PDB file of C-alpha atoms in Angstrom:
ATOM      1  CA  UNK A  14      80.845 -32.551 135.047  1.00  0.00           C
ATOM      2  CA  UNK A  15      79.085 -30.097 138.043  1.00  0.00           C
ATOM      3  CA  UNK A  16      81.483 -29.941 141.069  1.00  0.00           C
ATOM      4  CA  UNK A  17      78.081 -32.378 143.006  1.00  0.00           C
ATOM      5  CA  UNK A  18      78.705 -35.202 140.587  1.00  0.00           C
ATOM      6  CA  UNK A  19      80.781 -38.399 140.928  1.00  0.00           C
ATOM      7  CA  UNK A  20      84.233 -37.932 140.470  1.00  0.00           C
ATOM      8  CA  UNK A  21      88.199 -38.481 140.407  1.00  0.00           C
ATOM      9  CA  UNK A  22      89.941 -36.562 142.854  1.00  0.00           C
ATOM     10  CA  UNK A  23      93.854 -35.056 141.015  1.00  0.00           C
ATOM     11  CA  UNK A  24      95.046 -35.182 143.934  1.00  0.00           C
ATOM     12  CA  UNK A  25      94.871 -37.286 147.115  1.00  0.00           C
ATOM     13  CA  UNK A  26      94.637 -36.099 151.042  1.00  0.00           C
ATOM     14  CA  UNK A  27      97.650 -38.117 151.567  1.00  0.00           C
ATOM     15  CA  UNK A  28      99.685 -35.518 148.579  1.00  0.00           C
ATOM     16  CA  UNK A  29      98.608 -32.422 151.438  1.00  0.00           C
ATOM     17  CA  UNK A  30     100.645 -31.159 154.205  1.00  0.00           C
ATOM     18  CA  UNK A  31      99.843 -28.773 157.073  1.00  0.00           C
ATOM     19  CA  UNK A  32     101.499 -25.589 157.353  1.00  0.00           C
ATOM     20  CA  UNK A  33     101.581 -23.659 160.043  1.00  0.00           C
ATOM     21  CA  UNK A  34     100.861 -25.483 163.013  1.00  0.00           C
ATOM     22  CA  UNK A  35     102.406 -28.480 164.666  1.00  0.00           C
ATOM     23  CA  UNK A  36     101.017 -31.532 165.632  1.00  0.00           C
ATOM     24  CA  UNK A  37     100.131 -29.902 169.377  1.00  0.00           C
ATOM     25  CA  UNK A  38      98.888 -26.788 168.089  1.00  0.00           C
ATOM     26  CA  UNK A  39     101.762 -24.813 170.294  1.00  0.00           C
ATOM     27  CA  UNK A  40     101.925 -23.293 167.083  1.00  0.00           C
ATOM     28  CA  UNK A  41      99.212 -22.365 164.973  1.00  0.00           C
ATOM     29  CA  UNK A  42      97.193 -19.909 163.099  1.00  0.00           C
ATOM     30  CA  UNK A  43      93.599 -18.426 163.897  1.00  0.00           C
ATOM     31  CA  UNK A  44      91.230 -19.526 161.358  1.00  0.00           C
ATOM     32  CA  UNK A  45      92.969 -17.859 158.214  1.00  0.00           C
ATOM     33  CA  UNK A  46      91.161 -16.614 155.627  1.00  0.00           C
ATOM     34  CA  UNK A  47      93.635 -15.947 153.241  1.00  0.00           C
ATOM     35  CA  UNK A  48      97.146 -16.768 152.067  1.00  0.00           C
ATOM     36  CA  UNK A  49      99.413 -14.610 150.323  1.00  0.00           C
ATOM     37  CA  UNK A  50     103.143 -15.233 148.800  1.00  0.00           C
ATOM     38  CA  UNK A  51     105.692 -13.102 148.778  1.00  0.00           C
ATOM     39  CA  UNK A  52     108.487 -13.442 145.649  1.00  0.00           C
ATOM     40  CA  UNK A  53     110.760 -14.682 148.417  1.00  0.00           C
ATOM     41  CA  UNK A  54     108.685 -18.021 148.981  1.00  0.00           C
ATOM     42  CA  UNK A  55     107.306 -16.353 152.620  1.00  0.00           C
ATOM     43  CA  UNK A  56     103.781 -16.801 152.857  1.00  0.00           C
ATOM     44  CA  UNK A  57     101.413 -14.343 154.591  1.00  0.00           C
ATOM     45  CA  UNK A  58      97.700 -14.778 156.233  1.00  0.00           C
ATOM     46  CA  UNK A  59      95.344 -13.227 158.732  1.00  0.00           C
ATOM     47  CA  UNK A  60      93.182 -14.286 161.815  1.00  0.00           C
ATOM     48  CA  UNK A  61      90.319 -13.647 163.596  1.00  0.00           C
ATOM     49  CA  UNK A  62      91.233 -11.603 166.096  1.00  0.00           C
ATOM     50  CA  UNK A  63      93.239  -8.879 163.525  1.00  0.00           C
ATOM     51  CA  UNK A  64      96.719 -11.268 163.643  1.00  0.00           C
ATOM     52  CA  UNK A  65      98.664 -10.534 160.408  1.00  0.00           C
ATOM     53  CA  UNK A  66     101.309 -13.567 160.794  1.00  0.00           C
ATOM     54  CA  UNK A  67     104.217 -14.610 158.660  1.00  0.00           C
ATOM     55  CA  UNK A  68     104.916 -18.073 157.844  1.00  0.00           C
ATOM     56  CA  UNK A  69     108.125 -19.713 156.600  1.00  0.00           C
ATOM     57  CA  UNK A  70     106.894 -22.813 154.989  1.00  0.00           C
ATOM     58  CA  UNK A  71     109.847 -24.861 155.044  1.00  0.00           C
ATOM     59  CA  UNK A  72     110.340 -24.340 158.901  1.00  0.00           C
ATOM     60  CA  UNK A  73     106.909 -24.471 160.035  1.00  0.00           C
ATOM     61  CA  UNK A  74     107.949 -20.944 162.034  1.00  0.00           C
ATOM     62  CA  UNK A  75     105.244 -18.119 162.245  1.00  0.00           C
ATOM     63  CA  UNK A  76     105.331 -15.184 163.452  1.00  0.00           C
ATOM     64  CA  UNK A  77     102.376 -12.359 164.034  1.00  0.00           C
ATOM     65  CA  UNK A  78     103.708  -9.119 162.485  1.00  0.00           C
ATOM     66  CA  UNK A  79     101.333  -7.108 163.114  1.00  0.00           C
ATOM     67  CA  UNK A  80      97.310  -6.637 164.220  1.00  0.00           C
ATOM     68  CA  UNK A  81      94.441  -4.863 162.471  1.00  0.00           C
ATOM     69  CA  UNK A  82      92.248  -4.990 165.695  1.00  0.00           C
ATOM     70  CA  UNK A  83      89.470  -7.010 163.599  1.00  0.00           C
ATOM     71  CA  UNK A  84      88.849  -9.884 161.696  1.00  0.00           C
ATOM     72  CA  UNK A  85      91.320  -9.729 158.901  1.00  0.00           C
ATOM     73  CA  UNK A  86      89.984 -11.574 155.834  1.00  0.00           C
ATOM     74  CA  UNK A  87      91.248 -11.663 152.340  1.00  0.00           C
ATOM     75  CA  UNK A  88      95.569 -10.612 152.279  1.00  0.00           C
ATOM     76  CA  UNK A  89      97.647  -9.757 149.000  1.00  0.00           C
ATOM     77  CA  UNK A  90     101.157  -8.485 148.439  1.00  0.00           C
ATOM     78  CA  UNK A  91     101.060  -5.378 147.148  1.00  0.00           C
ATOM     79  CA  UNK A  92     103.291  -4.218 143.631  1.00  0.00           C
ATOM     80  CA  UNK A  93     105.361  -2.331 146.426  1.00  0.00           C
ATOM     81  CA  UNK A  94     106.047  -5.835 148.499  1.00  0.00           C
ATOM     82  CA  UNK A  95     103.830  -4.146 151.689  1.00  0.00           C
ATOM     83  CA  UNK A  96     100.975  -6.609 152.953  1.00  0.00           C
ATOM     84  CA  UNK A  97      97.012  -5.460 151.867  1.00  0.00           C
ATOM     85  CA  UNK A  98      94.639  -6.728 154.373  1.00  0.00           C
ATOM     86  CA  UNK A  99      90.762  -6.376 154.153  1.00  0.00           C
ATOM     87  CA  UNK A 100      88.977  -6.292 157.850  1.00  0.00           C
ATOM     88  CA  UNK A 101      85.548  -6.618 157.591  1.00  0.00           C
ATOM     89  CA  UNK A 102      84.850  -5.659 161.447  1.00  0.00           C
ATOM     90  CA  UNK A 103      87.003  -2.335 160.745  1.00  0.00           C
ATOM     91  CA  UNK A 104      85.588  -1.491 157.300  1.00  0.00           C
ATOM     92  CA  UNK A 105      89.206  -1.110 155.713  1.00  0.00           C
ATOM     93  CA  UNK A 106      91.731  -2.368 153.901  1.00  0.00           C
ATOM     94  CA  UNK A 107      94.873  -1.853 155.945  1.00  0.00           C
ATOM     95  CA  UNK A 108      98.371  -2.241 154.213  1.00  0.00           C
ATOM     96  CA  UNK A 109     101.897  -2.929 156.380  1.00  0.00           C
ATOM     97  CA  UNK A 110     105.227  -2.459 155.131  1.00  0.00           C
ATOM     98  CA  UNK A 111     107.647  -4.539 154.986  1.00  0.00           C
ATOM     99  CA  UNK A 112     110.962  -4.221 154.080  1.00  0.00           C
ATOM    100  CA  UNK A 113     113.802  -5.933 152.497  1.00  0.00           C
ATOM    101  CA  UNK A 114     115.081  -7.696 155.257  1.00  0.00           C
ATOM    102  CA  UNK A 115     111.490  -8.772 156.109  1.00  0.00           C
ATOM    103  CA  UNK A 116     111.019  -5.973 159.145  1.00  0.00           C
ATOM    104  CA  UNK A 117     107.120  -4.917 158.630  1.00  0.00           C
ATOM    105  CA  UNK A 118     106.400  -1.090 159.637  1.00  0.00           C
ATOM    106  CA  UNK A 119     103.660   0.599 160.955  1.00  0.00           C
ATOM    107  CA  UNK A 120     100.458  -0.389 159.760  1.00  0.00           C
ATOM    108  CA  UNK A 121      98.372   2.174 158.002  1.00  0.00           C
ATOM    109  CA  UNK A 122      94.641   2.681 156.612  1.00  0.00           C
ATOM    110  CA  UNK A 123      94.249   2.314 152.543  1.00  0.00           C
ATOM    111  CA  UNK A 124      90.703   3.265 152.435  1.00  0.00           C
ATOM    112  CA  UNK A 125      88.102   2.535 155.257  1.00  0.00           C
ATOM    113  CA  UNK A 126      83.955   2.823 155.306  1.00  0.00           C
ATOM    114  CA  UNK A 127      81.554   2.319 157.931  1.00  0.00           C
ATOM    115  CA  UNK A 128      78.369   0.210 158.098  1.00  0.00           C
ATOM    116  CA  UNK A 129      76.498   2.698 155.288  1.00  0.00           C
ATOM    117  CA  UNK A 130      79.503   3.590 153.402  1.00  0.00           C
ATOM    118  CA  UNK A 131      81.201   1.377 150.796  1.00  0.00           C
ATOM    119  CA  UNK A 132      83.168  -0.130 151.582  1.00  0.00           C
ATOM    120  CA  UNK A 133      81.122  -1.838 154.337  1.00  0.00           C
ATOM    121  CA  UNK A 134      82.197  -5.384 154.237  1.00  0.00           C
ATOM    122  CA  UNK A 135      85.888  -5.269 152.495  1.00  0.00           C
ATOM    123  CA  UNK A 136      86.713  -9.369 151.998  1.00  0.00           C
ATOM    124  CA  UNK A 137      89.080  -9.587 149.504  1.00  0.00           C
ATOM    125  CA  UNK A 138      91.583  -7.706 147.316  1.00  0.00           C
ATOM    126  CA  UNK A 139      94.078  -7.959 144.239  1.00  0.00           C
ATOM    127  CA  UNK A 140      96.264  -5.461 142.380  1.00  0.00           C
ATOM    128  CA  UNK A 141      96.450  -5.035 138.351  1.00  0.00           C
ATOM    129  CA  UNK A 142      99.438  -3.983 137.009  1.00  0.00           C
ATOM    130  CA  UNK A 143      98.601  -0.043 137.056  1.00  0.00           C
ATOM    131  CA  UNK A 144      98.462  -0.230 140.557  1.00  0.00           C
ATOM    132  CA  UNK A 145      95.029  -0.110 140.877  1.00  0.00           C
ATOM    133  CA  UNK A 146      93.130  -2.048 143.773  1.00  0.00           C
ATOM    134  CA  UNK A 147      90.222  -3.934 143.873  1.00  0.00           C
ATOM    135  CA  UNK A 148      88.432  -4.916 146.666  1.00  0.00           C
ATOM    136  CA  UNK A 149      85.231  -6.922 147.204  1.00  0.00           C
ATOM    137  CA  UNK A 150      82.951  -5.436 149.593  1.00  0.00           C
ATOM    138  CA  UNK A 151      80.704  -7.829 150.323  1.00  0.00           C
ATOM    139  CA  UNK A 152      77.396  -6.002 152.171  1.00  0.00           C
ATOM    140  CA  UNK A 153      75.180  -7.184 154.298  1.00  0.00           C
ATOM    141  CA  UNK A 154      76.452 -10.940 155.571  1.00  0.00           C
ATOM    142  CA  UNK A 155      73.123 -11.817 157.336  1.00  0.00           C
ATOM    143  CA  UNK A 156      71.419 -13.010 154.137  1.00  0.00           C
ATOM    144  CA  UNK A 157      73.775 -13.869 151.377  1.00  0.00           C
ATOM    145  CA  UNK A 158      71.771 -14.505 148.594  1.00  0.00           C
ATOM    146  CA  UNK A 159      70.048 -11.352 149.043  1.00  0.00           C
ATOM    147  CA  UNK A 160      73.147  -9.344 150.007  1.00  0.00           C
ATOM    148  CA  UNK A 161      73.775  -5.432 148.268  1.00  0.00           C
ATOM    149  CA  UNK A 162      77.597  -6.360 147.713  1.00  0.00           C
ATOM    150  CA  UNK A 163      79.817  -4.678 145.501  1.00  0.00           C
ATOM    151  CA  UNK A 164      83.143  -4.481 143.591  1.00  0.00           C
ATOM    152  CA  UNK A 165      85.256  -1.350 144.995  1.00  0.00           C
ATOM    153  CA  UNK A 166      88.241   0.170 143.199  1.00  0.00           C
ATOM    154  CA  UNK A 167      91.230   2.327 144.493  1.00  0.00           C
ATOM    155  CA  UNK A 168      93.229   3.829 141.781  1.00  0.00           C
ATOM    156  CA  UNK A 169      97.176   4.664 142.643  1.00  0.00           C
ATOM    157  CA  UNK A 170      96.401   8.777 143.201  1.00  0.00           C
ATOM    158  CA  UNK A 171      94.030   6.530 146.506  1.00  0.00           C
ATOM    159  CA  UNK A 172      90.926   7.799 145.173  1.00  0.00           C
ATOM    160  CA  UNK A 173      88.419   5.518 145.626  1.00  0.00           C
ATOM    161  CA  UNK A 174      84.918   4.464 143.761  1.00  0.00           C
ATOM    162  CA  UNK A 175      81.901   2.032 143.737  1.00  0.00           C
ATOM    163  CA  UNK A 176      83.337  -0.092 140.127  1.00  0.00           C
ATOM    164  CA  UNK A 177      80.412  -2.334 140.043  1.00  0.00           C
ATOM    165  CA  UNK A 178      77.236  -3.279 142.141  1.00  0.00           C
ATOM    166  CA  UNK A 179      76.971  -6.351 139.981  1.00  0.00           C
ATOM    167  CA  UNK A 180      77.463  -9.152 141.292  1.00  0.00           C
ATOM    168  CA  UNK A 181      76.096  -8.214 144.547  1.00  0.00           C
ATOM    169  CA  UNK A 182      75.316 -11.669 146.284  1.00  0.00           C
ATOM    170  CA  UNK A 183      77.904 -11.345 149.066  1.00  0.00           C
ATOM    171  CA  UNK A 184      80.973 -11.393 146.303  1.00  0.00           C
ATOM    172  CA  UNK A 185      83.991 -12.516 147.511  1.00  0.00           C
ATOM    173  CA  UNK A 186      87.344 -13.796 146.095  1.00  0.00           C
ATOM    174  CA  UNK A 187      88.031 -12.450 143.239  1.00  0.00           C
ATOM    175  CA  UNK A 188      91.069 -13.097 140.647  1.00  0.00           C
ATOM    176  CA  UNK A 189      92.266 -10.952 138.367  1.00  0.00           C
ATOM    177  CA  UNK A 190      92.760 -13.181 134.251  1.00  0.00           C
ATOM    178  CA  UNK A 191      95.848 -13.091 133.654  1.00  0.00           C
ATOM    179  CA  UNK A 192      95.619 -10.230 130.776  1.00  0.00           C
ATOM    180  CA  UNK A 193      93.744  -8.383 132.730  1.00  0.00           C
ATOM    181  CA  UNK A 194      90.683  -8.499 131.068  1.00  0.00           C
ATOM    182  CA  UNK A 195      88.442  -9.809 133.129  1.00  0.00           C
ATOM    183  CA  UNK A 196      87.911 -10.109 137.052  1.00  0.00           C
ATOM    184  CA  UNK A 197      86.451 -13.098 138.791  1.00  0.00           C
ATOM    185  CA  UNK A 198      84.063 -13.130 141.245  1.00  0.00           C
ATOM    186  CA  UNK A 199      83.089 -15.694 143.835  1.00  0.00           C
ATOM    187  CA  UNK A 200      79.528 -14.718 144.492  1.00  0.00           C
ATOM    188  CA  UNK A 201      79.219 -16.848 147.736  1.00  0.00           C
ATOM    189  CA  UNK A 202      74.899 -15.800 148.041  1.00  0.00           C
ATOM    190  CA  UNK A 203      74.330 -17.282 144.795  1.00  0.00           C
ATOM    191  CA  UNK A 204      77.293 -20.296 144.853  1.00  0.00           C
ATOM    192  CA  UNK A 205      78.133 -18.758 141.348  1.00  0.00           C
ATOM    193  CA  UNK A 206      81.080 -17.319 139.695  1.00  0.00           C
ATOM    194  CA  UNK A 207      80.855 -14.004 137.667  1.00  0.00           C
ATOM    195  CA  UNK A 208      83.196 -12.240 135.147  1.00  0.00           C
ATOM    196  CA  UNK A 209      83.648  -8.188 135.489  1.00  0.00           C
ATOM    197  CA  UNK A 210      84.813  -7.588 132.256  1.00  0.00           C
ATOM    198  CA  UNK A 211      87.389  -4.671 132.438  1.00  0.00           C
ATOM    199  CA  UNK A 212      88.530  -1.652 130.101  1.00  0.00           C
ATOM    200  CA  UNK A 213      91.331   1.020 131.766  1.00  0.00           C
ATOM    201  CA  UNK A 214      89.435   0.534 134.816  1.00  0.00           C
ATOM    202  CA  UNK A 215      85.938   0.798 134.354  1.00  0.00           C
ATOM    203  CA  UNK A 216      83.172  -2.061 133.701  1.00  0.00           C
ATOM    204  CA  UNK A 217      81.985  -3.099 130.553  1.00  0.00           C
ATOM    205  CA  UNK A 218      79.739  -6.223 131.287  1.00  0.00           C
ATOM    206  CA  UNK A 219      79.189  -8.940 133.918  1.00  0.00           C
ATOM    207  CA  UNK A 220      78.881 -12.588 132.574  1.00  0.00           C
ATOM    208  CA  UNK A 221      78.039 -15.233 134.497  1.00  0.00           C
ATOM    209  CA  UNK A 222      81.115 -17.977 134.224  1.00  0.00           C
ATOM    210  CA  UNK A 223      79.695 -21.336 136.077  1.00  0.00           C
ATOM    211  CA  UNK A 224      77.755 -22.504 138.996  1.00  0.00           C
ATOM    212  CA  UNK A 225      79.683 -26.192 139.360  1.00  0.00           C
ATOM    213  CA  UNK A 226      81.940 -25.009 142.373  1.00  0.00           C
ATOM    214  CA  UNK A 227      79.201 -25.405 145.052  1.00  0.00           C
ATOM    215  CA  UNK A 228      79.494 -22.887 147.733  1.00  0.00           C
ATOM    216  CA  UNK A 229      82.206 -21.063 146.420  1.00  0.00           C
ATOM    217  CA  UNK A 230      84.760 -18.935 148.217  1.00  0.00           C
ATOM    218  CA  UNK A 231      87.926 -17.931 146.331  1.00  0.00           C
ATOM    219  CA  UNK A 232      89.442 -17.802 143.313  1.00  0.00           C
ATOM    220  CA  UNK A 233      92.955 -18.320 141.464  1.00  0.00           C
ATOM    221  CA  UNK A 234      95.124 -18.653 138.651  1.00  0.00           C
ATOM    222  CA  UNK A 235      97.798 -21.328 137.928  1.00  0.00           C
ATOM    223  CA  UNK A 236     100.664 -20.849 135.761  1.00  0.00           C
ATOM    224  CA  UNK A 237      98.566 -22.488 132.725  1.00  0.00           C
ATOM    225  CA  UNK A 238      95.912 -20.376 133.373  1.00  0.00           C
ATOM    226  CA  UNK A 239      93.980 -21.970 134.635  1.00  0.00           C
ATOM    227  CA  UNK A 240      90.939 -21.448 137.094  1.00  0.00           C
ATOM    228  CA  UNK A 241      90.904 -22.378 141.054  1.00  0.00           C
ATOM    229  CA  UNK A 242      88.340 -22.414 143.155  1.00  0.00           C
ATOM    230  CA  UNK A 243      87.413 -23.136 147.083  1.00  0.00           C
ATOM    231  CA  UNK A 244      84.420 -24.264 147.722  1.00  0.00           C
ATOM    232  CA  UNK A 245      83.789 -23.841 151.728  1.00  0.00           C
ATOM    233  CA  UNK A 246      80.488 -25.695 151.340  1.00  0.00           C
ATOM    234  CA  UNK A 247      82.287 -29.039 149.775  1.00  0.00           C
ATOM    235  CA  UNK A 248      86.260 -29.099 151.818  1.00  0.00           C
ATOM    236  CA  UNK A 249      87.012 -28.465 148.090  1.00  0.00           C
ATOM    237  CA  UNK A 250      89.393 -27.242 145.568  1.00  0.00           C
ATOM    238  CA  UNK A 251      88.510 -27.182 141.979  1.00  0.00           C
ATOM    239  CA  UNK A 252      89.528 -26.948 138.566  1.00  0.00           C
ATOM    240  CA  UNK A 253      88.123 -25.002 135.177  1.00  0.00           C
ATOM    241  CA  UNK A 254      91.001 -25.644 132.446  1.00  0.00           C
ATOM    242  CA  UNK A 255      89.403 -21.933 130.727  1.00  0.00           C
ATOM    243  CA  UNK A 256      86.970 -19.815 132.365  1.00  0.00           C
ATOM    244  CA  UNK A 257      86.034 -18.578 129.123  1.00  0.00           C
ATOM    245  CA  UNK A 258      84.561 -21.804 127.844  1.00  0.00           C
ATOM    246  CA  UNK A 259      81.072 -22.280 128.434  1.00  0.00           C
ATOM    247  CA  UNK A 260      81.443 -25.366 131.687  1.00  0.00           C
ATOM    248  CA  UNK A 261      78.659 -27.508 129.632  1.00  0.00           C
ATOM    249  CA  UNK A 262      81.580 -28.044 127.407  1.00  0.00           C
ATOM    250  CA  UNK A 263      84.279 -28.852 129.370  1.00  0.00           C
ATOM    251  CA  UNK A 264      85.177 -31.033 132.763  1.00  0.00           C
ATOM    252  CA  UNK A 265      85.254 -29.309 136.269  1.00  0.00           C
ATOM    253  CA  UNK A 266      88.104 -30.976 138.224  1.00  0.00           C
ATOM    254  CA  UNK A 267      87.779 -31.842 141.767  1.00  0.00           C
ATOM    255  CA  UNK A 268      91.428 -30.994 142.862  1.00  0.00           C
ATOM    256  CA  UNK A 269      91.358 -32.464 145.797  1.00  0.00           C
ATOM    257  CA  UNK A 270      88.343 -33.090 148.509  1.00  0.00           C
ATOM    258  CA  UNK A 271      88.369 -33.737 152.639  1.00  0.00           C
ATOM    259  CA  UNK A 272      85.295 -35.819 153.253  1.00  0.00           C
ATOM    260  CA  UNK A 273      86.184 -35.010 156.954  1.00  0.00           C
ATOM    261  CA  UNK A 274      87.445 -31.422 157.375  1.00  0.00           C
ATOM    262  CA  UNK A 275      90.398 -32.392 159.342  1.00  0.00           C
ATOM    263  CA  UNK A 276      93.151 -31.413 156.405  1.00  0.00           C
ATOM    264  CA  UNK A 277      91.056 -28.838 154.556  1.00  0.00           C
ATOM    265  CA  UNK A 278      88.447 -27.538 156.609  1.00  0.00           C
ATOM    266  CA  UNK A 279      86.366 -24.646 155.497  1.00  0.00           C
ATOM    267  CA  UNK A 280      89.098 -23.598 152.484  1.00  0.00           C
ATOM    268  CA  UNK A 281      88.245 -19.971 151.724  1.00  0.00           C
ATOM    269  CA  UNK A 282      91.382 -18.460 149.601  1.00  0.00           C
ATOM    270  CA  UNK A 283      94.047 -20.108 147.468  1.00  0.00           C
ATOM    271  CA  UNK A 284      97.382 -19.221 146.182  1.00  0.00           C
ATOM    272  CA  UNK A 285     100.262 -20.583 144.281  1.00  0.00           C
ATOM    273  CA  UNK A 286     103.807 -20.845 145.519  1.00  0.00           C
ATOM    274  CA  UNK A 287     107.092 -22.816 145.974  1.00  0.00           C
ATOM    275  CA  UNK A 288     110.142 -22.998 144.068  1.00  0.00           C
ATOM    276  CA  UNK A 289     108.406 -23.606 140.741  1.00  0.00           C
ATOM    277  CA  UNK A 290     104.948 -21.667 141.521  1.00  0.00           C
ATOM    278  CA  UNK A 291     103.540 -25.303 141.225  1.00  0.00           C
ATOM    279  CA  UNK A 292     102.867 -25.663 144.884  1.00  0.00           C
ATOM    280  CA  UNK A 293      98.444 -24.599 145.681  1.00  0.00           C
ATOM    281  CA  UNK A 294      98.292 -23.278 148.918  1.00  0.00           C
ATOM    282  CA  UNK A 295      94.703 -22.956 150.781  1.00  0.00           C
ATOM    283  CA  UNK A 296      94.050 -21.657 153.447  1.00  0.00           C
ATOM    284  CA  UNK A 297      91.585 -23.199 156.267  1.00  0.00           C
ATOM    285  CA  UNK A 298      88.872 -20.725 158.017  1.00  0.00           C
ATOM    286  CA  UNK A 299      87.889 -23.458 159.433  1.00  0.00           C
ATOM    287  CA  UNK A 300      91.142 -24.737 161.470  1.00  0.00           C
ATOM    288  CA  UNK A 301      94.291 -23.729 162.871  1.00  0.00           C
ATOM    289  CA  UNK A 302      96.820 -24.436 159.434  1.00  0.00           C
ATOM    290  CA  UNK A 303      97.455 -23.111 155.952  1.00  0.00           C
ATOM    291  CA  UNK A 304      97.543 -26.523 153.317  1.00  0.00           C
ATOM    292  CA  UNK A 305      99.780 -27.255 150.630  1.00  0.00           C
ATOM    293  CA  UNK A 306      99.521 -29.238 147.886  1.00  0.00           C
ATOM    294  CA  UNK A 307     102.496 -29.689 144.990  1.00  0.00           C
ATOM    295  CA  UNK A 308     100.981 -29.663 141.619  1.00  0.00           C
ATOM    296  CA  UNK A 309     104.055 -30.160 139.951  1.00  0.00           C
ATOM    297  CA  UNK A 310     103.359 -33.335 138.155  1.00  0.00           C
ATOM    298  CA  UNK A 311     100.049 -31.092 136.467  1.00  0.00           C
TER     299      UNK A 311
END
């Protein structure tokens, strides 16, 4: 089933709350990108205006902890519990400490380009378990389909390197299989997904993995395995039960879907969360509020 056809939604708008913001919007976030979660349950996300806010999502309380100057994008936790944040406006990937009793440092530069050098358009980054960091960079935005994107790489000595130029149609979330195999790509220009199939590091192949998530954004794992996406296009989330399997032979999911963009508006980035890791946060670039959805019952 292609993410355009009929179908059963797993989950219904009514099962979604709104984190982040109140009903007034005397508190709320500025178009977020991206959510990340800590171990501790706190989640993470950016704004528009370079806002690096924490959110307690039983409390509803957020707090900006910092600013990039830019338009922070794509936000991960980083092996050493600091906050990653890609800024497309900057050309960097900033990271800000944060410490054990949840005081964030100074904020500091992991690798930056300019509007010729890679990377140009940083969107979106995730650690493998050597420490190494990949980041999307996404090129030129003005034409999508057409964009000279890349995959970028920063290995823990903070040397960095073009990994891929493939895909290259404005690739954006990406998320890593859970052996670290492969890395999947939301190729936004093309409304595809790609696999960067991985060795120590360096790229064997690129396979293309499905085209039935409409205008795909980002990407994620659940605790089965199983692959998320975002579709921005659609108000979106859905499901592929194993990215490996050609989708002609199995069902794409529609997680859940907002006909009206007032609960999930825009959804960009996912991640899981809660006291289980059950619970699919998405975050809305296009309103003021994080989502969350429990997926226990799955």
């Amino acid at each position: 089933m292609v993410a355009n056809g009929p179908q059963s939604h797993v989950c219904r708008l009514s099962d979604a709350a709104i984190i982040g913001a109140d009903p007034w919007l005397r508190t709320r976030l500025d178009h977020p990108e991206d959510v990340a979660v800590a171990d501790d349950g706190t989640l993470y996300a950016g704004g528009e205006n370079g806002q690096l806010y924490r959110i307690q999502p039983e409390t509803n309380v957020v707090d900006e902890i910092g600013n990039t100057g830019g338009f922070v994008l794509g936000v991960t936790i980083g092996p050493d519990g600091a906050l990653y944040a890609c800024d497309f406006q900057q050309h960097a990937v900033f990271r800000l400490p944060i410490d054990s009793d949840g005081v964030a440092g100074d904020l500091e530069v992991v690798v930056a380009g300019d509007s010729d050098t890679a990377p140009r358009h940083p969107n979106y980054c995730v650690f493998d378990s050597a420490g190494r960091l990949y980041i999307s960079d996404s090129g030129e935005r003005s034409e999508m389909a057409n964009a000279d994107g890349c995959i970028y790489v920063v290995e823990p000595d903070g040397t960095g390197r073009i990994l891929t130029e493939e895909p290259s149609a404005f690739p954006n979330g990406l998320a890593l299989s859970p052996d670290e195999s492969r890395l999947y790509v939301a190729e936004t220009g093309l409304h595809e997904v790609s696999a960067v199939e991985l060795v120590d590091g360096t790229t064997e192949a690129v396979t293309h993995v499905t085209d039935g998530f409409g205008m795909v954004d980002g990407l994620g794992f659940d605790w089965k395995d199983r692959l998320y996406a975002a579709s921005i296009g659609d108000n979106a989330v859905y499901r592929l039960a194993d990215p490996r399997v050609p989708t002609a032979d199995q069902e794409i999911e529609c997680i859940i879907k907002d006909p009206d963009g007032l609960i999930i508006g825009n959804p960009t980035n996912i991640s899981f969360g809660g006291p289980t890791g059950h619970t699919l946060y998405i975050a809305n670039l296009g309103l003021w509020h994080l989502t969350a959805v429990d997926l226990s019952g799955e």
